[in-house]
Each structure stands twice: as C-alpha cells, then as structure tokens.
mmCIF file of C-alpha atoms in Angstrom:
data_model
loop_
_atom_site.group_PDB
_atom_site.id
_atom_site.type_symbol
_atom_site.label_atom_id
_atom_site.label_comp_id
_atom_site.label_asym_id
_atom_site.label_seq_id
_atom_site.Cartn_x
_atom_site.Cartn_y
_atom_site.Cartn_z
ATOM 1 C CA UNK A 1436 119.116 78.282 -58.382
ATOM 2 C CA UNK A 1437 119.556 82.053 -58.436
ATOM 3 C CA UNK A 1438 116.634 82.414 -60.802
ATOM 4 C CA UNK A 1439 114.201 80.746 -58.389
ATOM 5 C CA UNK A 1440 115.558 82.743 -55.424
ATOM 6 C CA UNK A 1441 115.121 86.070 -57.141
ATOM 7 C CA UNK A 1442 111.622 85.064 -58.212
ATOM 8 C CA UNK A 1443 110.659 84.373 -54.605
ATOM 9 C CA UNK A 1444 112.123 87.694 -53.483
ATOM 10 C CA UNK A 1445 110.278 89.489 -56.243
ATOM 11 C CA UNK A 1446 107.049 87.740 -55.334
ATOM 12 C CA UNK A 1447 107.463 88.646 -51.671
ATOM 13 C CA UNK A 1448 108.159 92.249 -52.612
ATOM 14 C CA UNK A 1449 105.047 92.346 -54.773
ATOM 15 C CA UNK A 1450 102.861 90.921 -52.015
ATOM 16 C CA UNK A 1451 104.284 93.357 -49.467
ATOM 17 C CA UNK A 1452 103.709 96.286 -51.828
ATOM 18 C CA UNK A 1453 100.165 95.178 -52.536
ATOM 19 C CA UNK A 1454 99.385 94.857 -48.817
ATOM 20 C CA UNK A 1455 100.984 98.201 -48.099
ATOM 21 C CA UNK A 1456 98.998 99.825 -50.876
ATOM 22 C CA UNK A 1457 95.798 98.269 -49.581
ATOM 23 C CA UNK A 1458 96.178 100.073 -46.262
ATOM 24 C CA UNK A 1459 97.573 103.218 -47.813
ATOM 25 C CA UNK A 1460 94.122 104.736 -48.178
ATOM 26 C CA UNK A 1461 93.632 105.014 -44.455
ATOM 27 C CA UNK A 1462 97.173 105.910 -43.515
ATOM 28 C CA UNK A 1463 97.721 108.481 -46.272
ATOM 29 C CA UNK A 1464 95.349 110.953 -44.675
ATOM 30 C CA UNK A 1465 95.813 112.729 -41.397
ATOM 31 C CA UNK A 1466 92.583 111.679 -39.757
ATOM 32 C CA UNK A 1467 91.744 113.989 -36.870
ATOM 33 C CA UNK A 1468 91.851 112.640 -33.354
ATOM 34 C CA UNK A 1469 88.422 111.659 -32.146
ATOM 35 C CA UNK A 1470 86.921 112.629 -28.805
ATOM 36 C CA UNK A 1471 85.631 110.038 -26.348
ATOM 37 C CA UNK A 1472 82.453 108.271 -27.508
ATOM 38 C CA UNK A 1473 80.270 110.210 -25.062
ATOM 39 C CA UNK A 1474 81.619 113.498 -26.385
ATOM 40 C CA UNK A 1475 81.385 112.826 -30.117
ATOM 41 C CA UNK A 1476 78.853 115.207 -31.656
ATOM 42 C CA UNK A 1477 78.684 117.345 -28.514
ATOM 43 C CA UNK A 1478 78.745 121.120 -28.921
ATOM 44 C CA UNK A 1479 79.175 124.244 -26.891
ATOM 45 C CA UNK A 1480 77.050 127.062 -28.251
ATOM 46 C CA UNK A 1481 78.352 130.449 -27.251
ATOM 47 C CA UNK A 1482 76.886 132.947 -29.650
ATOM 48 C CA UNK A 1483 76.184 135.576 -26.986
ATOM 49 C CA UNK A 1484 76.028 133.585 -23.716
ATOM 50 C CA UNK A 1485 79.435 134.500 -22.295
ATOM 51 C CA UNK A 1486 78.994 138.094 -23.395
ATOM 52 C CA UNK A 1487 75.782 138.158 -21.345
ATOM 53 C CA UNK A 1488 77.454 136.651 -18.276
ATOM 54 C CA UNK A 1489 76.026 133.137 -18.579
ATOM 55 C CA UNK A 1490 77.759 129.878 -19.410
ATOM 56 C CA UNK A 1491 77.633 128.561 -22.977
ATOM 57 C CA UNK A 1492 74.942 126.058 -23.868
ATOM 58 C CA UNK A 1493 75.993 122.422 -24.077
ATOM 59 C CA UNK A 1494 74.232 120.241 -26.607
ATOM 60 C CA UNK A 1495 74.718 116.536 -27.216
ATOM 61 C CA UNK A 1496 73.423 114.979 -30.410
ATOM 62 C CA UNK A 1497 73.245 111.492 -28.881
ATOM 63 C CA UNK A 1498 70.629 112.511 -26.334
ATOM 64 C CA UNK A 1499 68.433 113.898 -29.101
ATOM 65 C CA UNK A 1500 68.813 111.613 -32.099
ATOM 66 C CA UNK A 1501 67.075 108.598 -30.608
ATOM 67 C CA UNK A 1502 63.922 110.728 -30.489
ATOM 68 C CA UNK A 1503 64.195 112.919 -33.556
ATOM 69 C CA UNK A 1504 65.800 112.709 -36.956
ATOM 70 C CA UNK A 1505 68.176 115.475 -38.040
ATOM 71 C CA UNK A 1506 65.459 117.048 -40.183
ATOM 72 C CA UNK A 1507 63.316 117.999 -37.184
ATOM 73 C CA UNK A 1508 65.897 120.416 -35.787
ATOM 74 C CA UNK A 1509 67.855 121.249 -38.914
ATOM 75 C CA UNK A 1510 64.873 121.754 -41.207
ATOM 76 C CA UNK A 1511 61.684 122.289 -39.243
ATOM 77 C CA UNK A 1512 63.173 124.124 -36.294
ATOM 78 C CA UNK A 1513 65.533 126.148 -38.461
ATOM 79 C CA UNK A 1514 68.805 125.269 -36.757
ATOM 80 C CA UNK A 1515 71.652 125.842 -39.168
ATOM 81 C CA UNK A 1516 74.144 122.982 -39.394
ATOM 82 C CA UNK A 1517 76.934 125.377 -38.432
ATOM 83 C CA UNK A 1518 77.130 126.119 -34.714
ATOM 84 C CA UNK A 1519 76.047 129.563 -33.589
ATOM 85 C CA UNK A 1520 74.644 130.722 -36.928
ATOM 86 C CA UNK A 1521 70.991 130.537 -35.912
ATOM 87 C CA UNK A 1522 70.283 133.426 -33.573
ATOM 88 C CA UNK A 1523 68.463 131.665 -30.771
ATOM 89 C CA UNK A 1524 67.415 133.837 -27.853
ATOM 90 C CA UNK A 1525 65.694 133.027 -24.554
ATOM 91 C CA UNK A 1526 62.665 134.990 -25.778
ATOM 92 C CA UNK A 1527 62.461 132.814 -28.890
ATOM 93 C CA UNK A 1528 62.528 129.693 -26.741
ATOM 94 C CA UNK A 1529 59.833 131.107 -24.441
ATOM 95 C CA UNK A 1530 57.697 131.683 -27.545
ATOM 96 C CA UNK A 1531 58.089 128.040 -28.543
ATOM 97 C CA UNK A 1532 60.647 128.489 -31.283
ATOM 98 C CA UNK A 1533 63.878 126.485 -31.685
ATOM 99 C CA UNK A 1534 64.569 124.441 -28.489
ATOM 100 C CA UNK A 1535 61.280 125.776 -27.086
ATOM 101 C CA UNK A 1536 59.329 123.670 -29.596
ATOM 102 C CA UNK A 1537 59.993 120.691 -27.293
ATOM 103 C CA UNK A 1538 61.566 122.171 -24.173
ATOM 104 C CA UNK A 1539 58.328 123.634 -22.884
ATOM 105 C CA UNK A 1540 58.177 121.886 -19.515
ATOM 106 C CA UNK A 1541 55.763 119.273 -20.892
ATOM 107 C CA UNK A 1542 57.357 117.390 -23.755
ATOM 108 C CA UNK A 1543 60.871 117.995 -22.384
ATOM 109 C CA UNK A 1544 62.239 119.928 -19.438
ATOM 110 C CA UNK A 1545 61.374 123.590 -19.574
ATOM 111 C CA UNK A 1546 63.723 126.480 -19.942
ATOM 112 C CA UNK A 1547 62.937 128.605 -16.925
ATOM 113 C CA UNK A 1548 63.305 126.135 -14.096
ATOM 114 C CA UNK A 1549 66.384 124.386 -15.483
ATOM 115 C CA UNK A 1550 68.782 127.019 -16.849
ATOM 116 C CA UNK A 1551 71.829 124.973 -15.888
ATOM 117 C CA UNK A 1552 70.603 121.964 -17.869
ATOM 118 C CA UNK A 1553 71.656 123.884 -20.966
ATOM 119 C CA UNK A 1554 73.749 126.832 -19.769
ATOM 120 C CA UNK A 1555 76.447 124.799 -18.026
ATOM 121 C CA UNK A 1556 79.501 125.313 -20.262
ATOM 122 C CA UNK A 1557 80.285 121.621 -19.862
ATOM 123 C CA UNK A 1558 80.936 119.743 -23.105
ATOM 124 C CA UNK A 1559 80.660 116.466 -21.201
ATOM 125 C CA UNK A 1560 77.384 117.298 -19.472
ATOM 126 C CA UNK A 1561 75.444 114.057 -18.818
ATOM 127 C CA UNK A 1562 78.250 111.929 -20.253
ATOM 128 C CA UNK A 1563 78.074 109.678 -17.178
ATOM 129 C CA UNK A 1564 74.720 108.501 -18.580
ATOM 130 C CA UNK A 1565 76.252 107.493 -21.895
ATOM 131 C CA UNK A 1566 77.482 104.023 -20.889
ATOM 132 C CA UNK A 1567 74.011 102.960 -19.754
ATOM 133 C CA UNK A 1568 72.434 104.613 -22.802
ATOM 134 C CA UNK A 1569 74.656 102.826 -25.302
ATOM 135 C CA UNK A 1570 75.050 99.395 -23.728
ATOM 136 C CA UNK A 1571 72.271 97.636 -25.665
ATOM 137 C CA UNK A 1572 72.777 99.519 -28.914
ATOM 138 C CA UNK A 1573 74.650 98.047 -31.890
ATOM 139 C CA UNK A 1574 78.329 98.837 -31.429
ATOM 140 C CA UNK A 1575 80.587 100.642 -33.850
ATOM 141 C CA UNK A 1576 84.302 101.326 -33.639
ATOM 142 C CA UNK A 1577 84.368 105.099 -34.029
ATOM 143 C CA UNK A 1578 82.371 108.241 -33.258
ATOM 144 C CA UNK A 1579 79.771 107.554 -30.585
ATOM 145 C CA UNK A 1580 80.665 103.874 -31.006
ATOM 146 C CA UNK A 1581 77.011 103.264 -31.803
ATOM 147 C CA UNK A 1582 75.966 102.029 -35.233
ATOM 148 C CA UNK A 1583 73.009 104.376 -35.678
ATOM 149 C CA UNK A 1584 72.101 102.954 -39.103
ATOM 150 C CA UNK A 1585 71.977 99.418 -37.776
ATOM 151 C CA UNK A 1586 69.916 100.646 -34.854
ATOM 152 C CA UNK A 1587 67.362 102.075 -37.306
ATOM 153 C CA UNK A 1588 67.398 98.870 -39.387
ATOM 154 C CA UNK A 1589 66.699 96.800 -36.290
ATOM 155 C CA UNK A 1590 63.918 99.191 -35.301
ATOM 156 C CA UNK A 1591 65.494 99.679 -31.871
ATOM 157 C CA UNK A 1592 64.611 103.343 -32.156
ATOM 158 C CA UNK A 1593 62.088 105.118 -34.331
ATOM 159 C CA UNK A 1594 62.995 108.771 -34.173
ATOM 160 C CA UNK A 1595 60.230 111.195 -35.074
ATOM 161 C CA UNK A 1596 60.624 112.717 -38.545
ATOM 162 C CA UNK A 1597 58.506 115.812 -38.067
ATOM 163 C CA UNK A 1598 56.888 118.010 -35.437
ATOM 164 C CA UNK A 1599 54.281 120.015 -37.333
ATOM 165 C CA UNK A 1600 53.533 118.695 -40.798
ATOM 166 C CA UNK A 1601 53.841 114.981 -41.536
ATOM 167 C CA UNK A 1602 56.772 114.506 -43.884
ATOM 168 C CA UNK A 1603 56.172 111.902 -46.598
ATOM 169 C CA UNK A 1604 58.391 108.849 -46.719
ATOM 170 C CA UNK A 1605 61.361 109.360 -49.033
ATOM 171 C CA UNK A 1606 60.816 107.641 -52.360
ATOM 172 C CA UNK A 1607 64.307 107.773 -53.884
ATOM 173 C CA UNK A 1608 66.478 104.974 -52.572
ATOM 174 C CA UNK A 1609 69.040 104.413 -55.304
ATOM 175 C CA UNK A 1610 72.498 103.344 -54.133
ATOM 176 C CA UNK A 1611 75.393 104.972 -55.935
ATOM 177 C CA UNK A 1612 78.771 103.413 -56.614
ATOM 178 C CA UNK A 1613 81.536 106.013 -56.735
ATOM 179 C CA UNK A 1614 84.854 104.907 -58.167
ATOM 180 C CA UNK A 1615 87.850 105.962 -56.086
ATOM 181 C CA UNK A 1616 90.626 108.054 -57.617
ATOM 182 C CA UNK A 1617 93.264 105.585 -56.413
ATOM 183 C CA UNK A 1618 93.167 102.391 -58.443
ATOM 184 C CA UNK A 1619 93.626 100.054 -55.489
ATOM 185 C CA UNK A 1620 90.953 101.630 -53.327
ATOM 186 C CA UNK A 1621 87.594 99.937 -53.808
ATOM 187 C CA UNK A 1622 84.662 102.163 -54.784
ATOM 188 C CA UNK A 1623 82.585 104.047 -52.242
ATOM 189 C CA UNK A 1624 78.946 103.082 -52.003
ATOM 190 C CA UNK A 1625 76.384 105.723 -51.187
ATOM 191 C CA UNK A 1626 72.943 104.511 -50.109
ATOM 192 C CA UNK A 1627 70.335 107.271 -50.446
ATOM 193 C CA UNK A 1628 67.899 105.483 -48.152
ATOM 194 C CA UNK A 1629 70.269 105.421 -45.174
ATOM 195 C CA UNK A 1630 70.572 109.177 -45.466
ATOM 196 C CA UNK A 1631 67.045 110.233 -46.365
ATOM 197 C CA UNK A 1632 65.686 108.593 -43.228
ATOM 198 C CA UNK A 1633 67.581 111.258 -41.280
ATOM 199 C CA UNK A 1634 67.672 114.343 -43.516
ATOM 200 C CA UNK A 1635 65.724 115.993 -46.332
ATOM 201 C CA UNK A 1636 67.121 115.965 -49.861
ATOM 202 C CA UNK A 1637 67.812 119.713 -49.817
ATOM 203 C CA UNK A 1638 70.325 119.244 -47.000
ATOM 204 C CA UNK A 1639 72.728 117.831 -49.603
ATOM 205 C CA UNK A 1640 71.381 118.903 -53.000
ATOM 206 C CA UNK A 1641 72.340 120.972 -54.798
ATOM 207 C CA UNK A 1642 74.631 122.929 -52.441
ATOM 208 C CA UNK A 1643 76.861 120.109 -51.193
ATOM 209 C CA UNK A 1644 76.435 117.705 -54.092
ATOM 210 C CA UNK A 1645 75.635 119.133 -57.482
ATOM 211 C CA UNK A 1646 76.663 116.089 -59.462
ATOM 212 C CA UNK A 1647 74.837 117.085 -62.629
ATOM 213 C CA UNK A 1648 76.823 120.287 -62.995
ATOM 214 C CA UNK A 1649 80.058 119.537 -61.194
ATOM 215 C CA UNK A 1650 80.377 115.712 -61.558
ATOM 216 C CA UNK A 1651 81.988 113.619 -58.820
ATOM 217 C CA UNK A 1652 85.621 114.198 -59.752
ATOM 218 C CA UNK A 1653 86.356 116.638 -56.964
ATOM 219 C CA UNK A 1654 85.028 114.447 -54.111
ATOM 220 C CA UNK A 1655 88.536 113.974 -52.753
ATOM 221 C CA UNK A 1656 89.213 112.591 -49.293
ATOM 222 C CA UNK A 1657 91.347 115.597 -48.435
ATOM 223 C CA UNK A 1658 88.410 117.924 -49.122
ATOM 224 C CA UNK A 1659 85.984 115.655 -47.294
ATOM 225 C CA UNK A 1660 88.288 115.692 -44.265
ATOM 226 C CA UNK A 1661 88.171 119.482 -44.331
ATOM 227 C CA UNK A 1662 84.401 119.311 -43.838
ATOM 228 C CA UNK A 1663 83.302 119.500 -47.449
ATOM 229 C CA UNK A 1664 80.843 117.089 -49.096
ATOM 230 C CA UNK A 1665 80.362 114.004 -46.837
ATOM 231 C CA UNK A 1666 82.555 115.698 -44.221
ATOM 232 C CA UNK A 1667 79.764 118.203 -43.647
ATOM 233 C CA UNK A 1668 78.214 115.630 -41.280
ATOM 234 C CA UNK A 1669 80.617 112.697 -41.217
ATOM 235 C CA UNK A 1670 83.379 114.295 -39.195
ATOM 236 C CA UNK A 1671 81.062 115.938 -36.702
ATOM 237 C CA UNK A 1672 77.957 113.929 -35.852
ATOM 238 C CA UNK A 1673 77.522 111.020 -38.264
ATOM 239 C CA UNK A 1674 80.183 108.280 -38.075
ATOM 240 C CA UNK A 1675 83.652 109.708 -38.772
ATOM 241 C CA UNK A 1676 85.929 108.994 -41.736
ATOM 242 C CA UNK A 1677 88.118 106.688 -39.670
ATOM 243 C CA UNK A 1678 85.623 103.951 -40.483
ATOM 244 C CA UNK A 1679 86.888 103.529 -44.079
ATOM 245 C CA UNK A 1680 84.955 100.345 -44.781
ATOM 246 C CA UNK A 1681 81.599 101.951 -43.963
ATOM 247 C CA UNK A 1682 81.831 103.897 -47.232
ATOM 248 C CA UNK A 1683 84.338 101.723 -49.097
ATOM 249 C CA UNK A 1684 82.916 98.282 -48.247
ATOM 250 C CA UNK A 1685 85.723 96.491 -50.088
ATOM 251 C CA UNK A 1686 88.395 97.919 -47.806
ATOM 252 C CA UNK A 1687 89.861 96.034 -44.915
ATOM 253 C CA UNK A 1688 90.160 97.697 -41.535
ATOM 254 C CA UNK B 951 37.982 160.403 -18.907
ATOM 255 C CA UNK B 952 35.627 158.150 -20.849
ATOM 256 C CA UNK B 953 37.225 159.356 -24.069
ATOM 257 C CA UNK B 954 40.706 158.538 -22.791
ATOM 258 C CA UNK B 955 39.617 155.042 -21.788
ATOM 259 C CA UNK B 956 38.084 154.492 -25.215
ATOM 260 C CA UNK B 957 41.306 155.616 -26.913
ATOM 261 C CA UNK B 958 43.341 153.306 -24.671
ATOM 262 C CA UNK B 959 41.057 150.355 -25.455
ATOM 263 C CA UNK B 960 41.311 151.102 -29.171
ATOM 264 C CA UNK B 961 45.106 151.310 -29.020
ATOM 265 C CA UNK B 962 45.354 148.066 -27.041
ATOM 266 C CA UNK B 963 42.909 146.379 -29.385
ATOM 267 C CA UNK B 964 44.932 147.505 -32.380
ATOM 268 C CA UNK B 965 48.138 146.237 -30.842
ATOM 269 C CA UNK B 966 46.582 142.867 -30.033
ATOM 270 C CA UNK B 967 45.136 142.566 -33.523
ATOM 271 C CA UNK B 968 48.524 143.386 -35.034
ATOM 272 C CA UNK B 969 50.232 140.788 -32.833
ATOM 273 C CA UNK B 970 47.673 138.133 -33.781
ATOM 274 C CA UNK B 971 48.191 138.897 -37.464
ATOM 275 C CA UNK B 972 51.971 138.564 -37.134
ATOM 276 C CA UNK B 973 51.576 135.253 -35.280
ATOM 277 C CA UNK B 974 49.078 134.028 -37.863
ATOM 278 C CA UNK B 975 51.501 134.894 -40.642
ATOM 279 C CA UNK B 976 54.283 133.209 -38.750
ATOM 280 C CA UNK B 977 52.239 130.018 -38.293
ATOM 281 C CA UNK B 978 51.086 130.087 -41.893
ATOM 282 C CA UNK B 979 54.692 130.457 -43.027
ATOM 283 C CA UNK B 980 55.880 127.652 -40.767
ATOM 284 C CA UNK B 981 53.161 125.341 -42.092
ATOM 285 C CA UNK B 982 53.909 126.158 -45.720
ATOM 286 C CA UNK B 983 57.630 125.741 -45.095
ATOM 287 C CA UNK B 984 57.071 122.367 -43.397
ATOM 288 C CA UNK B 985 54.832 121.225 -46.265
ATOM 289 C CA UNK B 986 57.384 122.276 -48.890
ATOM 290 C CA UNK B 987 60.329 120.727 -47.075
ATOM 291 C CA UNK B 988 58.421 117.457 -46.696
ATOM 292 C CA UNK B 989 57.923 117.382 -50.460
ATOM 293 C CA UNK B 990 61.663 117.389 -51.111
ATOM 294 C CA UNK B 991 61.551 113.732 -50.074
ATOM 295 C CA UNK B 992 59.425 112.938 -53.107
ATOM 296 C CA UNK B 993 60.975 115.418 -55.500
ATOM 297 C CA UNK B 994 62.339 112.748 -57.829
ATOM 298 C CA UNK B 995 58.831 111.385 -58.361
ATOM 299 C CA UNK B 996 57.259 114.730 -59.234
ATOM 300 C CA UNK B 997 56.544 115.940 -62.746
ATOM 301 C CA UNK B 998 58.206 119.038 -64.184
ATOM 302 C CA UNK B 999 54.876 120.878 -63.846
ATOM 303 C CA UNK B 1000 54.620 119.982 -60.174
ATOM 304 C CA UNK B 1001 58.231 120.972 -59.590
ATOM 305 C CA UNK B 1002 57.699 124.311 -61.329
ATOM 306 C CA UNK B 1003 54.683 124.935 -59.092
ATOM 307 C CA UNK B 1004 56.813 124.154 -56.044
ATOM 308 C CA UNK B 1005 59.494 126.619 -57.147
ATOM 309 C CA UNK B 1006 56.754 129.259 -57.431
ATOM 310 C CA UNK B 1007 55.482 128.383 -53.952
ATOM 311 C CA UNK B 1008 59.024 128.883 -52.649
ATOM 312 C CA UNK B 1009 59.161 132.286 -54.377
ATOM 313 C CA UNK B 1010 55.882 133.336 -52.758
ATOM 314 C CA UNK B 1011 57.139 132.159 -49.378
ATOM 315 C CA UNK B 1012 60.357 134.098 -49.869
ATOM 316 C CA UNK B 1013 58.341 137.277 -50.420
ATOM 317 C CA UNK B 1014 56.547 136.746 -47.112
ATOM 318 C CA UNK B 1015 59.821 136.640 -45.188
ATOM 319 C CA UNK B 1016 60.037 140.433 -45.502
ATOM 320 C CA UNK B 1017 57.635 140.675 -42.582
ATOM 321 C CA UNK B 1018 59.881 138.699 -40.243
ATOM 322 C CA UNK B 1019 62.381 140.205 -37.865
ATOM 323 C CA UNK B 1020 65.944 140.320 -39.192
ATOM 324 C CA UNK B 1021 67.354 137.258 -37.389
ATOM 325 C CA UNK B 1022 64.404 135.046 -38.343
ATOM 326 C CA UNK B 1023 64.390 136.351 -41.892
ATOM 327 C CA UNK B 1024 68.049 135.434 -42.370
ATOM 328 C CA UNK B 1025 67.539 131.793 -41.367
ATOM 329 C CA UNK B 1026 64.174 131.389 -43.071
ATOM 330 C CA UNK B 1027 65.404 132.825 -46.374
ATOM 331 C CA UNK B 1028 68.413 130.528 -46.363
ATOM 332 C CA UNK B 1029 66.187 127.515 -45.747
ATOM 333 C CA UNK B 1030 63.663 128.470 -48.415
ATOM 334 C CA UNK B 1031 66.465 129.179 -50.888
ATOM 335 C CA UNK B 1032 67.710 125.656 -50.221
ATOM 336 C CA UNK B 1033 64.285 124.147 -50.883
ATOM 337 C CA UNK B 1034 63.973 126.197 -54.042
ATOM 338 C CA UNK B 1035 67.452 125.083 -55.095
ATOM 339 C CA UNK B 1036 66.532 121.423 -54.649
ATOM 340 C CA UNK B 1037 63.335 121.694 -56.684
ATOM 341 C CA UNK B 1038 65.215 123.554 -59.415
ATOM 342 C CA UNK B 1039 67.998 120.990 -59.299
ATOM 343 C CA UNK B 1040 65.596 118.094 -59.804
ATOM 344 C CA UNK B 1041 63.691 120.083 -62.400
ATOM 345 C CA UNK B 1042 66.872 120.751 -64.360
ATOM 346 C CA UNK B 1043 67.922 117.106 -64.218
ATOM 347 C CA UNK B 1044 64.486 116.081 -65.492
ATOM 348 C CA UNK B 1045 64.140 118.657 -68.205
ATOM 349 C CA UNK B 1046 67.794 118.680 -69.203
ATOM 350 C CA UNK B 1047 68.052 122.439 -68.825
ATOM 351 C CA UNK B 1048 70.538 124.464 -66.819
ATOM 352 C CA UNK B 1049 69.551 125.655 -63.353
ATOM 353 C CA UNK B 1050 68.427 129.229 -63.120
ATOM 354 C CA UNK B 1051 69.938 131.572 -60.590
ATOM 355 C CA UNK B 1052 67.976 132.472 -57.473
ATOM 356 C CA UNK B 1053 65.085 134.822 -58.131
ATOM 357 C CA UNK B 1054 65.952 137.011 -55.146
#
C-alpha cells in the first residue's frame, strides 16, 4: 500500500513542521543571556563617581519595587529611565532631592553615615539577601524569577504610588489584542491595568507608543529586543522577553 | 561700624529671602508637576476642554523651568514635555485632529 505509506509520511512531516513552527517564535530571535535572578534589574551608576575617586553607585530595583511603584522614582523624583542621564549629586541628595527624598536617615538609611551602602561598585551588593526576600513570593521562570504582577494581584505587596501628591487611580484598563506578524504565532495581549499600576500613561504615550499616528505594524520582536517599545522596560527590569507566553498567552513554553 | 553691620544684615537678609523664594518656587513647581503627572492616569476620562487646560498648565510650568539650574531644568523640561505630549496625544485622539508640535 504505497499510497497509505506516503500519506503517513506526509502526515508526520506536516505534524513535525507544525510543531517546529510553533516553537520558531522563541528560537528565531537571539534572546540575550540573562543575569542571575538576584542581579536582574541591578545597575551601576557611574556618571561622575569614578572621576571623583569614589566607587560607582549600585542600585537594585528588587529592593525598591516592593515599596514603591516605578512612577515614584521615574516620575516624581525625576529619575530618567536611562542610567546616568539624571545628574544626581551628593548636594542634591542632601537637599532631599532624588534618592534624598527617602534616604534621609529616617525613612531609609541616610547618605552621610552610609556612603558604602551606595558607593560600593558592586553590582551584586546585598544579593545574599535575595533568596530570603524572594522565597515566599510567586515564582516566575525568568528575570528576578518573581512574578511581580501576581504578587500585586495577591496583595502580597502594596507599593506606594506617590510621595508628595496623591496620584488618582488609573481609570483606563482596556486590554489590547495585537496580532502577530507571523501567522502561527498567537496574538500578544496587552493589559493596560497591569502596567498603569506601576507607571503613568506618559511613560509610554506618545513617545514609545504612538499607535494613532504610527499604527502597530512596526512593533517587531527584533526592535523590541533592541530596547524599543516594550523592550524599554521588558529587557531591563520588568520580566524579560524570554517569557514568550506572558505576552503571547497562546504560545507554549 | 554700626553702618557696616546694618549693610551686612541687609545683604544676609536679601540672600536668605532670595533662597526662600527659589525654594518656594521649587516646591510650587514640584507640587504642580506631581498634580499634572497624577492626572495622566485619568486622561482618557477627561473632556477636550479639560485636556486643553492641562496642556496650558504644562506650558506655564515649562516657562517656570527657566529659573532652575541647568541640570534640573534639563530633566524637568523633558518630564513636562512628556506630560504635555500625553495630554495632546489623548486630545488628538478625542478630537480627531493631528498633534501639534511642542510649543517650546
């Protein structure tokens, strides 16, 4: 029965191709290697430190984001999202600006008595505390290996949204479905609410996402992986792109 | 001697007054900025009139940044421009018009 045999072979080939295609989305892109969970989102800030003979400042997002949403530092306290752009000086901090808004010796450790707490040049500073910090938090596979969204949903943490002026609750919570360019890749789902609990609308609109004028056609994975669009946060602090199914819920791991 | 003391007191007083004014302006700016940035979270619910008023508030705040020192001005202007951009963006999507370029 040559006809039946060839049909089986053809069927097997089709199944194999379909399975291969299904995983092609993840494997087609060169996803960057991720640091250890305790180091994900950590920064060394060396705008002028080394030039002034002191060690660069280490900053870990995970030690801060259980207490404050992104908007507190990146909107209210004027920290640019790009490292080293905001010109923070020790005098500014003494005057209560930038880090000094909290690091005043009362709310958080002060600047003068604990220079080495920040100026240590150690990207992994306090990482030995990470295991204890993360053990009861909802796990994730990538990034800090903490599912920060789930943690918020469960109410395990309630980070403060503002320091000075109470910020109203976000009112726009529409979820968007974005069709993928590749036919076999299921659409990406974008929930506004998950994002607006951390950042203000102007963090993304209209600079990063100007859908009205530019549409969504150019939201390619290759551009996102270069730090554009979602990659502005999702390769640095928010969960990384390796977690395909977080944005494309129909995709298998 | 008395005259010299009086002049010194006046100079010191003037300096202190100047410093207080700068700090007051700074605080006022920070409060207005915080209020405006908080309103971005409700921008989609606001009317075109309210959004237009917010764009004007951003413009007024931008003018005040001239009094800041260079490094602060750079960051503050960028942030206010972003707020202004958001309000304009929502305004344009509501009114169906094209966004206008930055006023500054």
